Structures are given as C-alpha cells and as structure tokens.
Short mmCIF file of C-alpha atoms and ligand atoms in Angstrom, two decimals:
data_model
loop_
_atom_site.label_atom_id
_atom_site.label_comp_id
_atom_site.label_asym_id
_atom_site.label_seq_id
_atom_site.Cartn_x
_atom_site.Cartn_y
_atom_site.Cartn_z
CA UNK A 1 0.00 0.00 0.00
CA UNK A 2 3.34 2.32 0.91
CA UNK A 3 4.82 3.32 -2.56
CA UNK A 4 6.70 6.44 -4.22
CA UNK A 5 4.90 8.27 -6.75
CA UNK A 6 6.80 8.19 -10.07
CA UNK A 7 7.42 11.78 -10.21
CA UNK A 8 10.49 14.24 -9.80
CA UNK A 9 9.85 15.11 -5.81
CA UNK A 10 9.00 10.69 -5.64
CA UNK A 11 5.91 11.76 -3.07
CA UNK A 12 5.04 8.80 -0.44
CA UNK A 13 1.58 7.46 -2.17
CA UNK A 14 -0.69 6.34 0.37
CA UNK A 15 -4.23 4.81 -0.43
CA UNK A 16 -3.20 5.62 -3.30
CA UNK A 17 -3.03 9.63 -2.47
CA UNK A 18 -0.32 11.38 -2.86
CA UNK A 19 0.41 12.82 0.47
CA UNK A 20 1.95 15.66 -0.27
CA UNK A 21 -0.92 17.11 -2.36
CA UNK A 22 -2.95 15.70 1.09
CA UNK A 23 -1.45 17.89 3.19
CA UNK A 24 -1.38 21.30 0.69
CA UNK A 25 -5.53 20.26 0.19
CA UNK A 26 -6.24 19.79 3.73
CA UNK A 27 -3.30 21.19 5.66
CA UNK A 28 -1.38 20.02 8.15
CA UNK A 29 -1.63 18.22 11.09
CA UNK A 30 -3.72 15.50 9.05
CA UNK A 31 -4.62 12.28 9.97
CA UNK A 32 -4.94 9.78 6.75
CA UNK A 33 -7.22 6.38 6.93
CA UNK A 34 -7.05 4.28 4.38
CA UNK A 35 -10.39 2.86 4.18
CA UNK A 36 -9.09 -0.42 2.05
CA UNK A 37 -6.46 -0.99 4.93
CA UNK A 38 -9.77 -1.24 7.63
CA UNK A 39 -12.01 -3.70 4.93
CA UNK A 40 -9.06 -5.70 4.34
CA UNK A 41 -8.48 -6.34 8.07
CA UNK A 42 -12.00 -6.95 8.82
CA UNK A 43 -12.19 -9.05 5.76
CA UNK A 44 -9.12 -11.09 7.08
CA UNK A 45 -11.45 -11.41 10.46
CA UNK A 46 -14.52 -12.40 8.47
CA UNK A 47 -11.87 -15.10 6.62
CA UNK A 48 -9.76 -16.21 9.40
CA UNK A 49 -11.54 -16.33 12.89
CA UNK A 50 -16.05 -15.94 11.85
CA UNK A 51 -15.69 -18.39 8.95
CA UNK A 52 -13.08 -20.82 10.30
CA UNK A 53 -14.59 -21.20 13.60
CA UNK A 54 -18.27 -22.04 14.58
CA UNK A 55 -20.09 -19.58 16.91
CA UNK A 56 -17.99 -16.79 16.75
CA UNK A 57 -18.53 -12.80 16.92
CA UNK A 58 -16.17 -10.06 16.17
CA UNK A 59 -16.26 -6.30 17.22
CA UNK A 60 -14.35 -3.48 16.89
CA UNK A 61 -13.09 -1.66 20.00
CA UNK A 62 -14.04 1.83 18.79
CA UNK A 63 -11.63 3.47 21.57
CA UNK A 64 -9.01 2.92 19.10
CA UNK A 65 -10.81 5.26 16.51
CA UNK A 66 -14.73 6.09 15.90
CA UNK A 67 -16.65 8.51 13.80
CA UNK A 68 -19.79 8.04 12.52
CA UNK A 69 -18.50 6.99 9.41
CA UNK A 70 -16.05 4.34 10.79
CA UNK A 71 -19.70 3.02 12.30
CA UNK A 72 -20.69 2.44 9.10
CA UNK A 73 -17.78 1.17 7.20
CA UNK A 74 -17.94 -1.78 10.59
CA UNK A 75 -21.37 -2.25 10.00
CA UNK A 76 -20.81 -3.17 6.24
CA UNK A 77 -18.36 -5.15 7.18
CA UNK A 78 -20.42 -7.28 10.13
CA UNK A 79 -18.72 -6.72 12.82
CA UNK A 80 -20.46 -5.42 16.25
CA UNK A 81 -19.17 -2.42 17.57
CA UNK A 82 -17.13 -2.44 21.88
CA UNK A 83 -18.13 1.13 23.16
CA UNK A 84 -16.81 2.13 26.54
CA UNK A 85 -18.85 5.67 27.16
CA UNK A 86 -22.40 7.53 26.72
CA UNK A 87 -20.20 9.16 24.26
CA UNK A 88 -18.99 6.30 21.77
CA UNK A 89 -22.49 4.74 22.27
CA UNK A 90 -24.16 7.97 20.91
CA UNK A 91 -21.92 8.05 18.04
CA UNK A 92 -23.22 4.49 17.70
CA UNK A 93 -26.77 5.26 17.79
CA UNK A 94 -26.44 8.40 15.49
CA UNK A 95 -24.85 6.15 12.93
CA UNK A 96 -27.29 4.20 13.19
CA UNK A 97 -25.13 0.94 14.20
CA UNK A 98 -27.13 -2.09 15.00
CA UNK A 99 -27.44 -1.60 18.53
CA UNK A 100 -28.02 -5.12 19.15
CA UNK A 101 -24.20 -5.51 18.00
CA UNK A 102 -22.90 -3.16 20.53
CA UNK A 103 -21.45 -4.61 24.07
CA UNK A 104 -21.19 -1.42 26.45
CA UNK A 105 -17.85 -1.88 28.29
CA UNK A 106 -15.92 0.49 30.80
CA UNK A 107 -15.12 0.09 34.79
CA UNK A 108 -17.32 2.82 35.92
CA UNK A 109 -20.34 3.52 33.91
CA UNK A 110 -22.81 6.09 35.09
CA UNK A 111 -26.66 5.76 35.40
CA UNK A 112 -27.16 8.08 32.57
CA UNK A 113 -25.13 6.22 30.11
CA UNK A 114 -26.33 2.50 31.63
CA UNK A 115 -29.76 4.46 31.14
CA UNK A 116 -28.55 5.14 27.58
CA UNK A 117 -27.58 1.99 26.86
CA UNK A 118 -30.50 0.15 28.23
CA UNK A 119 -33.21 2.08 26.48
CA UNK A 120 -31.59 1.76 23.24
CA UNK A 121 -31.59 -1.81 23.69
CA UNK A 122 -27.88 -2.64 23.34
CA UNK A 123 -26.83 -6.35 22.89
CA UNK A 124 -24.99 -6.35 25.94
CA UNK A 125 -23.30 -4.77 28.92
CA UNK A 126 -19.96 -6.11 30.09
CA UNK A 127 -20.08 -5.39 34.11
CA UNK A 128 -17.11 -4.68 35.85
CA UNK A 129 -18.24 -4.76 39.51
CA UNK A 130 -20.99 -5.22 41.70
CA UNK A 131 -21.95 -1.44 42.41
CA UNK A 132 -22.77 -1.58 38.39
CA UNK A 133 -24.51 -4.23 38.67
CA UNK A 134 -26.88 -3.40 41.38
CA UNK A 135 -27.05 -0.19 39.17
CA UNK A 136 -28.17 -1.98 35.84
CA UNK A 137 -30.93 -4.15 38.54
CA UNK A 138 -32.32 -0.82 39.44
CA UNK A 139 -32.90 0.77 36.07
CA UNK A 140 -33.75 -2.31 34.23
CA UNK A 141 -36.56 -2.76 36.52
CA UNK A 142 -38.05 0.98 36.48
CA UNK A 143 -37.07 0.74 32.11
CA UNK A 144 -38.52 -2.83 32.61
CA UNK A 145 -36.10 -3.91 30.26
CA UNK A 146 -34.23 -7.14 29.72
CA UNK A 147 -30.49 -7.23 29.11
CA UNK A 148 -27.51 -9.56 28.42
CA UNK A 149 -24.84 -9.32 30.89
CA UNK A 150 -21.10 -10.60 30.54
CA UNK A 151 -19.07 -10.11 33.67
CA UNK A 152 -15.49 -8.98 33.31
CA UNK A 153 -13.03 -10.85 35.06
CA UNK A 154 -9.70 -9.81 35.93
CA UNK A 155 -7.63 -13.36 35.52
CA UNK A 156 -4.43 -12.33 37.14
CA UNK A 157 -2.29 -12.67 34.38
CA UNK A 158 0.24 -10.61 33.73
CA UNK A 159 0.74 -9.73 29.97
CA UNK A 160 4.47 -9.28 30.22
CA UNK A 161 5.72 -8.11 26.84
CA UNK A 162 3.87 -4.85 26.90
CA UNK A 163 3.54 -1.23 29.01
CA UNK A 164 2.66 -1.26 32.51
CA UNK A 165 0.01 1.49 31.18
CA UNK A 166 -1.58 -0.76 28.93
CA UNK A 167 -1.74 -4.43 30.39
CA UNK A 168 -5.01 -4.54 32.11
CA UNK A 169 -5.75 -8.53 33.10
CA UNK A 170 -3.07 -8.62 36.22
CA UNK A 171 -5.42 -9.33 39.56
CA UNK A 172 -4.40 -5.58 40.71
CA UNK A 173 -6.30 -3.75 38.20
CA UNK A 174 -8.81 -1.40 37.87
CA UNK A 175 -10.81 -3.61 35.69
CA UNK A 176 -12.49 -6.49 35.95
CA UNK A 177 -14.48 -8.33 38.77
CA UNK A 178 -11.00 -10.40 41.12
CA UNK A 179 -11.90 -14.01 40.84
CA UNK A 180 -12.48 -14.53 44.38
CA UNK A 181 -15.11 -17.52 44.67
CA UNK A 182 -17.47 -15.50 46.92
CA UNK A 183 -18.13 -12.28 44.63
CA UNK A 184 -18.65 -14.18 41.44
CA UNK A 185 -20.80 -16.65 43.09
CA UNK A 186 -22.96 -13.58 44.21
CA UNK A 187 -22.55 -11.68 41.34
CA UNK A 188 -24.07 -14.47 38.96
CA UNK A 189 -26.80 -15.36 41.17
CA UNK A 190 -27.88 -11.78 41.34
CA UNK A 191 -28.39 -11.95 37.40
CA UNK A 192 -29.78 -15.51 37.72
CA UNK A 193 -32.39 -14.12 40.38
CA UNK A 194 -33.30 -10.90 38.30
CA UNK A 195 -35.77 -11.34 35.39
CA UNK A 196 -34.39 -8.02 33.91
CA UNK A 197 -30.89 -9.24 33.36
CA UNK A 198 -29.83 -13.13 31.59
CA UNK A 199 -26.58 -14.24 32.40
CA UNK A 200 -24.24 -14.69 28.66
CA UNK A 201 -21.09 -15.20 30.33
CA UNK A 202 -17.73 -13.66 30.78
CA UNK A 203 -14.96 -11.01 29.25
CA UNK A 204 -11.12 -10.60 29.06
CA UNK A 205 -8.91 -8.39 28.30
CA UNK A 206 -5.19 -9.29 29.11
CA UNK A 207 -3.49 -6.12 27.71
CA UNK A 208 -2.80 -4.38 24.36
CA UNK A 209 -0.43 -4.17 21.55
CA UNK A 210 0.51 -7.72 22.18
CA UNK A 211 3.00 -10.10 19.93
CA UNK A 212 2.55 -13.38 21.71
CA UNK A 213 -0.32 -15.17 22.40
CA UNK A 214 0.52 -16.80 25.97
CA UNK A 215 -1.38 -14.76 27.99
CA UNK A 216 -4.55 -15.14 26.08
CA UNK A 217 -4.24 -18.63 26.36
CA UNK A 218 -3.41 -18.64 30.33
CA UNK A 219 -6.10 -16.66 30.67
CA UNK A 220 -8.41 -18.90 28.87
CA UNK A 221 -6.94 -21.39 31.03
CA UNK A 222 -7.97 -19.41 34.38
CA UNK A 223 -11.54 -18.75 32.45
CA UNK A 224 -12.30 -22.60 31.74
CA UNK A 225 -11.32 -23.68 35.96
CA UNK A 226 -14.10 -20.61 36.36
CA UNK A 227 -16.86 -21.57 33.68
CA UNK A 228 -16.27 -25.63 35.52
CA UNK A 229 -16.42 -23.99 38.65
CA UNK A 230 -19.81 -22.31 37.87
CA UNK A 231 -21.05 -24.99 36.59
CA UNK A 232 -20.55 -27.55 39.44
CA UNK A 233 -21.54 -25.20 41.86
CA UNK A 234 -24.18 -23.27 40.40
CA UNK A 235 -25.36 -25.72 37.31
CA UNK A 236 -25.16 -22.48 35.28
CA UNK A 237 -23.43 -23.16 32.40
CA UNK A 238 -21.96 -20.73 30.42
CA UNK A 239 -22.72 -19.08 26.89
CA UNK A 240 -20.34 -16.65 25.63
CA UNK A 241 -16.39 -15.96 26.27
CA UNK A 242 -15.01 -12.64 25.57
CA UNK A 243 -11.63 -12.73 25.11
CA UNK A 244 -10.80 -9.21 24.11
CA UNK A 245 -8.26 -7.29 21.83
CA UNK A 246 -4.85 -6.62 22.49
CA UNK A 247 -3.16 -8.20 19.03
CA UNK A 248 0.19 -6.27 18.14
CA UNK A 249 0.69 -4.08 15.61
CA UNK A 250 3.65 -3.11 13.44
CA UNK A 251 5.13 0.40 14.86
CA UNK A 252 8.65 0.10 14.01
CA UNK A 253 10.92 -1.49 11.92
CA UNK A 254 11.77 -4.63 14.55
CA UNK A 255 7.62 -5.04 14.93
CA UNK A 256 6.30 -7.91 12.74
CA UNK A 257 3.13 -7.52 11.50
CA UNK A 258 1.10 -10.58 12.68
CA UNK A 259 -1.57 -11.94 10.82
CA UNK A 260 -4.81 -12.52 12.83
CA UNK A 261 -4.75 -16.48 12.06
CA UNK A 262 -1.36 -16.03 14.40
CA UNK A 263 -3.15 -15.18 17.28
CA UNK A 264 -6.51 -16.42 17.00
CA UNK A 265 -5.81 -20.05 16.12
CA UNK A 266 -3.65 -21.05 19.13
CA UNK A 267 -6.27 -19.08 21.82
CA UNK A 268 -9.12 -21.08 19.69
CA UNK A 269 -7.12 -24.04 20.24
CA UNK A 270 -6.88 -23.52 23.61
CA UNK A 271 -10.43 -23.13 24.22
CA UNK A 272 -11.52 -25.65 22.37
CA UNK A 273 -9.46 -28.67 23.95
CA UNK A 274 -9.57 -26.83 27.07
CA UNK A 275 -13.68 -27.42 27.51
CA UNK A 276 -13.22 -30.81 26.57
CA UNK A 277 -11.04 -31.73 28.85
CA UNK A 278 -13.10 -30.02 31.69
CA UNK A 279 -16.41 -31.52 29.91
CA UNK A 280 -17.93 -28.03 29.73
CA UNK A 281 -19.50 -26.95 26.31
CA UNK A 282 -17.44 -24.50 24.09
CA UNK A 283 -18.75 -21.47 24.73
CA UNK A 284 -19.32 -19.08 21.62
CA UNK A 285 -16.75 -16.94 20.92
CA UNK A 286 -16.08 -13.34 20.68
CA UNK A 287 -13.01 -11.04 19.76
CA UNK A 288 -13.06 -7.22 20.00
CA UNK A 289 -9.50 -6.03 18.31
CA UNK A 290 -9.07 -2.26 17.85
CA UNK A 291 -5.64 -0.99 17.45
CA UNK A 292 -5.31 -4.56 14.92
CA UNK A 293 -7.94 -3.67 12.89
CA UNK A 294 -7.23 0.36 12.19
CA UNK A 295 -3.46 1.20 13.65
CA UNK A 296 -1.72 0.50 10.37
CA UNK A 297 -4.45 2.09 8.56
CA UNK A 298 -3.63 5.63 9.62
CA UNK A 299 -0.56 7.99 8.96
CA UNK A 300 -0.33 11.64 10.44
CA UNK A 301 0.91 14.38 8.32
CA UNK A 302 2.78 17.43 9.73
CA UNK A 303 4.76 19.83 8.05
CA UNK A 304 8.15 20.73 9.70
CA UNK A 305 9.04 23.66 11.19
CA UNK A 306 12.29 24.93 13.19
CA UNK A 307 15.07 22.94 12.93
CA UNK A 308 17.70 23.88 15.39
CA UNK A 309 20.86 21.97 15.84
CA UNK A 310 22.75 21.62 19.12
CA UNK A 311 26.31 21.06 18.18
CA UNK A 312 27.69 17.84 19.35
CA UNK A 313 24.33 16.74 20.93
CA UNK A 314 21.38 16.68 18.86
CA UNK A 315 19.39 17.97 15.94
CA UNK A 316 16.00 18.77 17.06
CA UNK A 317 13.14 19.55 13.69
CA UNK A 318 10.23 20.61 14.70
CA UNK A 319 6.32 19.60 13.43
CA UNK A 320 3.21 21.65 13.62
CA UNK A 321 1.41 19.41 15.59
CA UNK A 322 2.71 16.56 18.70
CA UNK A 323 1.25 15.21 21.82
CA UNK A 324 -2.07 16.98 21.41
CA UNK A 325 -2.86 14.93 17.93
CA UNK A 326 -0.39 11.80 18.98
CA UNK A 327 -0.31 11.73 23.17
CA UNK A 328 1.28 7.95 22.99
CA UNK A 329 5.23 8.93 23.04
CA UNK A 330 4.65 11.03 26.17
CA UNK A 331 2.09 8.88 27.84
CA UNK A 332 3.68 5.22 26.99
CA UNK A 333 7.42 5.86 25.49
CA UNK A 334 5.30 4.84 22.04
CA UNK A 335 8.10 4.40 19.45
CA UNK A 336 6.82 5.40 15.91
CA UNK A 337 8.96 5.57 12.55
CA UNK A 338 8.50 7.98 9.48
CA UNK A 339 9.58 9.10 6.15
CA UNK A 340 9.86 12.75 4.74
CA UNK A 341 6.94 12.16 2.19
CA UNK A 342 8.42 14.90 -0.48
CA UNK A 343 11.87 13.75 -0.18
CA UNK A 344 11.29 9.60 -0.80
CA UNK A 345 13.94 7.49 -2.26
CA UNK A 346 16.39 10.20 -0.61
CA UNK A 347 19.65 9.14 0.97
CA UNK A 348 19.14 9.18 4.43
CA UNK A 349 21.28 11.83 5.69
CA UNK A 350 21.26 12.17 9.33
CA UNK A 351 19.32 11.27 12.62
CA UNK A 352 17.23 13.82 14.09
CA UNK A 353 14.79 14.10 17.33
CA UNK A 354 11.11 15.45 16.22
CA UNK A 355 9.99 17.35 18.49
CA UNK A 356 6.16 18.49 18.80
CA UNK A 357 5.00 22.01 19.26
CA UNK A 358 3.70 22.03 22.86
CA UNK A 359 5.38 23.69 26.24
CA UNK A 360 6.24 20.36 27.83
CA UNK A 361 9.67 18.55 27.14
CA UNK A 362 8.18 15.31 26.89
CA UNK A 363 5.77 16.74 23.55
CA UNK A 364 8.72 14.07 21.76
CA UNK A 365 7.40 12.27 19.21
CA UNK A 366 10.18 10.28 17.68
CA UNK A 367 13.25 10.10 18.78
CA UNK A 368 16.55 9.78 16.91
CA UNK A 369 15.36 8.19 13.28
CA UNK A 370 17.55 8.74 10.53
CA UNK A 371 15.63 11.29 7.84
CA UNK A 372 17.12 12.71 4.56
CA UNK A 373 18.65 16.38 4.37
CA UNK A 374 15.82 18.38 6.08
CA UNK A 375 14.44 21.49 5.23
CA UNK A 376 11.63 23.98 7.07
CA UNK A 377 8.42 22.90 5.16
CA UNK A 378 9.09 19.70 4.52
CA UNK A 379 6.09 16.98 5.10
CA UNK A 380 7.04 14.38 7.94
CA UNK A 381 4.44 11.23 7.54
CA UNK A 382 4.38 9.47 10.70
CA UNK A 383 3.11 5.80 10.00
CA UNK A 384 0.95 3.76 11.96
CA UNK A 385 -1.41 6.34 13.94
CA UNK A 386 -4.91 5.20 13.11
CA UNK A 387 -5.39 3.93 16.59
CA UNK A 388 -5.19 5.53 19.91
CA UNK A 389 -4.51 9.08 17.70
CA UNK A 390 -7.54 10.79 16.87
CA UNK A 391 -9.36 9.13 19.55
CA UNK A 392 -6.83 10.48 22.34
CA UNK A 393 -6.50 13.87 21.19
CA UNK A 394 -6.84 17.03 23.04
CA UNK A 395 -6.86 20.80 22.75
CA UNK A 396 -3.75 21.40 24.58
CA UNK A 397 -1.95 24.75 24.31
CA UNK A 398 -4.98 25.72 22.36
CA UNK A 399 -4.08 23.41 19.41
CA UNK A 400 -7.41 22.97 17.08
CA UNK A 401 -7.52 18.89 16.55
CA UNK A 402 -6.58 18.12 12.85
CA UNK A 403 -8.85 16.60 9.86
CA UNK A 404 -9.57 13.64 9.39
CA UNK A 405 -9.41 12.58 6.07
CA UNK A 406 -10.16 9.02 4.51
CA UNK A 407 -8.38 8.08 1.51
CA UNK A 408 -9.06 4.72 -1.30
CA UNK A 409 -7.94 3.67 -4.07
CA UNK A 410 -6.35 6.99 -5.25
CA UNK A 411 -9.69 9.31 -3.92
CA UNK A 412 -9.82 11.45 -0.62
CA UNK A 413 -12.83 12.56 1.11
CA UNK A 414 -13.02 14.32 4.26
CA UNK A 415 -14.44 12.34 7.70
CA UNK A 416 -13.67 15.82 10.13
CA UNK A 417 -12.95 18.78 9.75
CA UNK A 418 -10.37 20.80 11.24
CA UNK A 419 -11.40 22.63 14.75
CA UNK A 420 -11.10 26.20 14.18
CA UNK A 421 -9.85 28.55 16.77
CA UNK A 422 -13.63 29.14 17.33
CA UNK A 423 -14.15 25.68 18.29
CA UNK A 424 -12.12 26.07 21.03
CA UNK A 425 -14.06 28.82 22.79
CA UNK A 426 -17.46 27.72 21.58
CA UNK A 427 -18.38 25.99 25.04
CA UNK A 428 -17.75 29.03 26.72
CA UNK A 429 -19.65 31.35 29.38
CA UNK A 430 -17.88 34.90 29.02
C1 LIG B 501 -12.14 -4.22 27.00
C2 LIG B 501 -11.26 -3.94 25.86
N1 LIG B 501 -11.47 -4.56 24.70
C3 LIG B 501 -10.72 -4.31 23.61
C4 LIG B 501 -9.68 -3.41 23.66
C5 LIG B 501 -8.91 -3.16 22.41
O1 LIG B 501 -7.55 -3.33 22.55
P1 LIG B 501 -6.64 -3.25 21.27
O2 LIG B 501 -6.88 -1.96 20.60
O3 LIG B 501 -5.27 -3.38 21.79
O4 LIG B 501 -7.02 -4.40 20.37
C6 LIG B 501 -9.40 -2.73 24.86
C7 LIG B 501 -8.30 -1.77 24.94
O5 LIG B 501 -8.02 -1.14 25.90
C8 LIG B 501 -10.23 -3.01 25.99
O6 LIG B 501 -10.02 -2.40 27.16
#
C-alpha cells in the first residue's frame, strides 16, 4: 500500500493519495485512513476467525478510533461495535449501528449512560463490579427492560511483553471483577435471580499491543477452571467468552506484522481442547480487536518547522502538531517511525529528534530516526497512527484537533474537519 509516486519530488503514495498534495488540500496536522487498509483487516477477520470457527462474533473496540462513518464502514463489514462511554455509544446510535451488535464496556459507567444503553436496547453490557450491577438491577426494573450481561473478570495474568500502562488482566487492576469464589458466586446469582438481566457469560482483556499469544491462552486457562467452577456449583453453564483485543501491531521497523490467524488459532485451540477436557460446552466466541484492525491504517501528516541543531548533541526539527494529535510517546514511550513524504527514495542523511510544538519537554514524538537532508516545510508522515490518535487527542496549548481525512484507491474525502480557533471557545460562558 506504501509506494513512491513516479514523479520528480517521488511523493510517499498512500491509499493511493499522494500525500503531499494531502497535506497542501487539507493542511497540516492531518490524519490519513485508508479505508481499504480497515475492509481488508476486517475481511481477514470475516476469513480467518467468523468463517473458520463455529459460533464466533467479532467487534471493533471503537476506543481505538470512531466517527460516525467508521460506524458504518464496521457495520458493512459485520462486525459489532465495543463502546466504553455515553459518548462512543451515541456516536453508535447516530450512525445508526445495529445496537443489538454493541457490548457497552468500561469500569465505571454512570446511570445516565447504563440508562442510555438500556433504552436503546444494546446487545450487551460487560459489568465490571458489583456497584454496576446493582445499578443496571435498578434501572432495568423501572425501564422494565431485559439485558444480556457478561461479567469482566480480571484473571491475574500478567501480559508481560507490553507497558505497565496498557496491560489490564493482572489481579491488581482497575478492571475487571478479582476471581475470588465468593463475589462471582454472588454476582451471577444476582443476574440468575433478576428477570431483567440473563446471564451470557464472561470477558477478558489481558493487555494491548501484544506479539505473543501466551497470555490469552493462560487466561483462557484461568476462564475454563471458572466456567467448571460455575457450573458444578451453580449448574449455570456458560454461553459466551469474551476474550478481548490486544493483538500487536507493526510500529517500528523490529515489529512484525502478525496476521490474525497467528493469534486467534492457538487461543481457539486452547479453548476448544480446554472445555473438553473439563467436559464443559465450548462457549461461543467473541473477539473485540481495535488498534489490529485500524493502527496500520492511519498515517499523520505534519509539516516541519524549526530545525535547530545543538552542536555535538542533537538535531532537534520541529512539526506543527505533537502530543495533542499523537499523546502515545509522552504517555507510553510509544516508538513510531517515518519518512519525509516529499523527499522519498532520498539518501538518508542524518538522525534527528522530532519534536512536537507544545510547552512540555516530553511533547517528543520520535526520537533519533535517521531522515534525509531536512528542510523547514518539509512533510514528515508518521506511519501507523490510526489507533489511539484521533481518539486520544486534546486541545492542549490551544491546538485545534486536525482533519480527518479518509483516503481509497487513489480518492480522498473528508471524515472531520479541522477545529477552528472558534471551536475552542465555543463551550464558553464569558
Ligand atoms: C475491554 C477492551 N477490549 C478491547 C480493547 C482493544 O484493545 P486493542 O486496541 O489493543 O485491540 C481494549 C483496549 O483497551 C479493551 O479495554
């Protein structure tokens, strides 16, 4: 999908665009999705994990990256949509997503948005403790509506090839019900005993950007001992396994890009010899990648500013944009790469720091990459930002959050505007 244009400047083509024309039409910051890269991914899901396996449901984790548009393209695609506010599940509903494909996630969900979610009739809430829970009782009844519940466990398992920030299954966590006998045992009876709530089964979600499988599959392992336990005990027997996102993406050079199969077949292995052996049912299945599904679909475009060289130490350039649009360097040491995209096929000349545009010294989005000779106004694509970019952003030192533009097969239409300075203030009592 990553070529040179065939002209004088060689431009980096991307969905077939050439980026440099991107950023003079739109300006810069800009964040690129390739539309294609998102189909073929969820394509590769349809192939690879819905077709090859029986009883099996994909969604997108639409943290990574949701507009209403991205609701759509998911839709088309059949997968069900992982929202984890009011905020994604409006976006949902004014997309008009399939509601019964949605699963409302998050570890503190407020009245209003279980309110939300109940009277739209999503397909399921994944609880996280038992204050929620007595919360979703409550409103169900006055409502008197009926709703699937998955509770979330938190396995203990620590997924050890990733940042402290973003592992999330380790037993001290702030997700996830702790597997401690007595609170599950009361949590499921509660939705046994309720005839506003039915009892699907249970959700993981061991940690993102992930290159092995092993702590999928140990927490499967921790998951089956539960669903044998439940059923001995309680004669409830479980329906549906969540076992999250988390698959790995390609960042930089050293990261392989895994294909889906990679992942999915060993966990599905797992699971299925797994119940057999503890002569429980296989449950059906569900998946909810994000960052897998759009990360490599996005680039950011910024056009370079200062460049200021501190003899003997380091050459700093300078972008128009930085942790605002792209907060993962400062908030997770996230390690990106990048070309100049008017200067491809150049000799690389020398390695530089880019810095963002913010007052903080950590606003550092790459540090020390090798770039050709580098002038003020040159385009810097950053590659791999469709996830955790956009979605992240924020307004700091008054930066307006960039475009959003989707690109295919050589055509570019715009998914969001740029904020204008009037955006900013627009909430304002003065
Ligand atoms: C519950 C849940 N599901 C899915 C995901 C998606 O993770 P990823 O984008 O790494 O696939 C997350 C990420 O935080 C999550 O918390």
């Amino acid at each position: 999908m990553l070529k040179t244009a065939d002209n004088n400047e060689k431009h980096l083509l991307f969905g077939g665009c050439d980026t440099v024309a991107l950023a003079k039409k739109y300006g810069t910051p800009l964040y690129v999705i390739s539309e294609e890269h998102i189909r073929e991914r969820c394509r590769e899901i349809q192939r690879d994990f819905l077709l090859k396996y029986n009883r099996t449901k994909a969604f997108y984790a639409s943290k990574a990256f949701l507009t209403m548009k991205m609701c759509r393209i998911i839709s088309e695609e059949g997968l069900g949509l992982d929202v984890v506010s009011g905020g994604e599940l409006f976006t949902a509903i004014k997309a008009g997503f399939p509601m019964e494909d949605v699963i409302f996630h998050g570890n503190n969900k407020s009245l209003e948005e279980i309110e939300l979610a109940l009277s739209n009739d999503v397909g399921r809430i994944a609880v996280d403790n038992l204050d929620e829970l007595a919360m979703i009782q409550e409103a169900a009844e006055r409502l008197d509506k009926k709703t699937k519940i998955l509770f979330r466990i938190s396995p203990g398992i620590e997924a050890g090839d990733t940042h402290e920030y973003i592992f999330t299954g380790h037993k001290d966590s702030k997700f996830g019900i702790p597997l401690e006998q007595n609170i599950i045992k009361k949590a499921i009876a509660d939705v046994m005993n309720s005839s506003h709530m039915e009892f699907m089964g249970f959700h993981f979600h061991v940690g993102s950007q992930l290159f092995r499988y092993d702590s999928h599959v140990a927490a499967v392992h921790v998951l089956i001992r539960l669903m044998e336990y439940i059923k001995n005990e309680m004669g409830v027997s479980t329906q549906e396994l969540n076992i999250g996102g988390g698959f790995g993406i390609r960042y930089v050079e050293e990261d392989e890009s895994k294909p889906l199969s990679f992942f999915v077949d060993a966990i599905m292995e797992s699971i299925i010899q797994g119940c057999e052996n503890a002569n429980i049912d296989v449950p059906l299945i569900m998946i909810e990648p994000g960052r897998w599904i759009v990360g490599e679909a996005g680039i950011t475009l910024y056009t370079i500013g200062s460049i200021k060289e501190i003899p003997g130490i380091r050459t700093y350039i300078s972008v128009d944009g930085g942790m605002p649009d792209n907060p993962r360097p400062a908030l997770y040491q996230a390690k990106y790469r990048a070309v100049v995209a008017n200067k491809m096929g150049q000799e690389l000349e020398k390695q530089v720091t880019v810095a963002g545009k913010c007052c903080e010294s950590g606003d550092i989005l790459i540090e020390n990459i090798k770039l050709p000779k580098i002038e003020s106004g040159d385009i810097l694509a950053v590659f791999s930002t469709g996830a955790y970019n956009y979605s992240m952003s924020s307004n700091y030192n008054r930066l307006p959050r960039p475009a959003v533009v989707l690109v295919n097969s050589g055509n570019d239409e715009l998914m969001v505007k740029r904020e204008s300075y009037e955006d900013l203030i627009r909430n304002e009592m003065f």
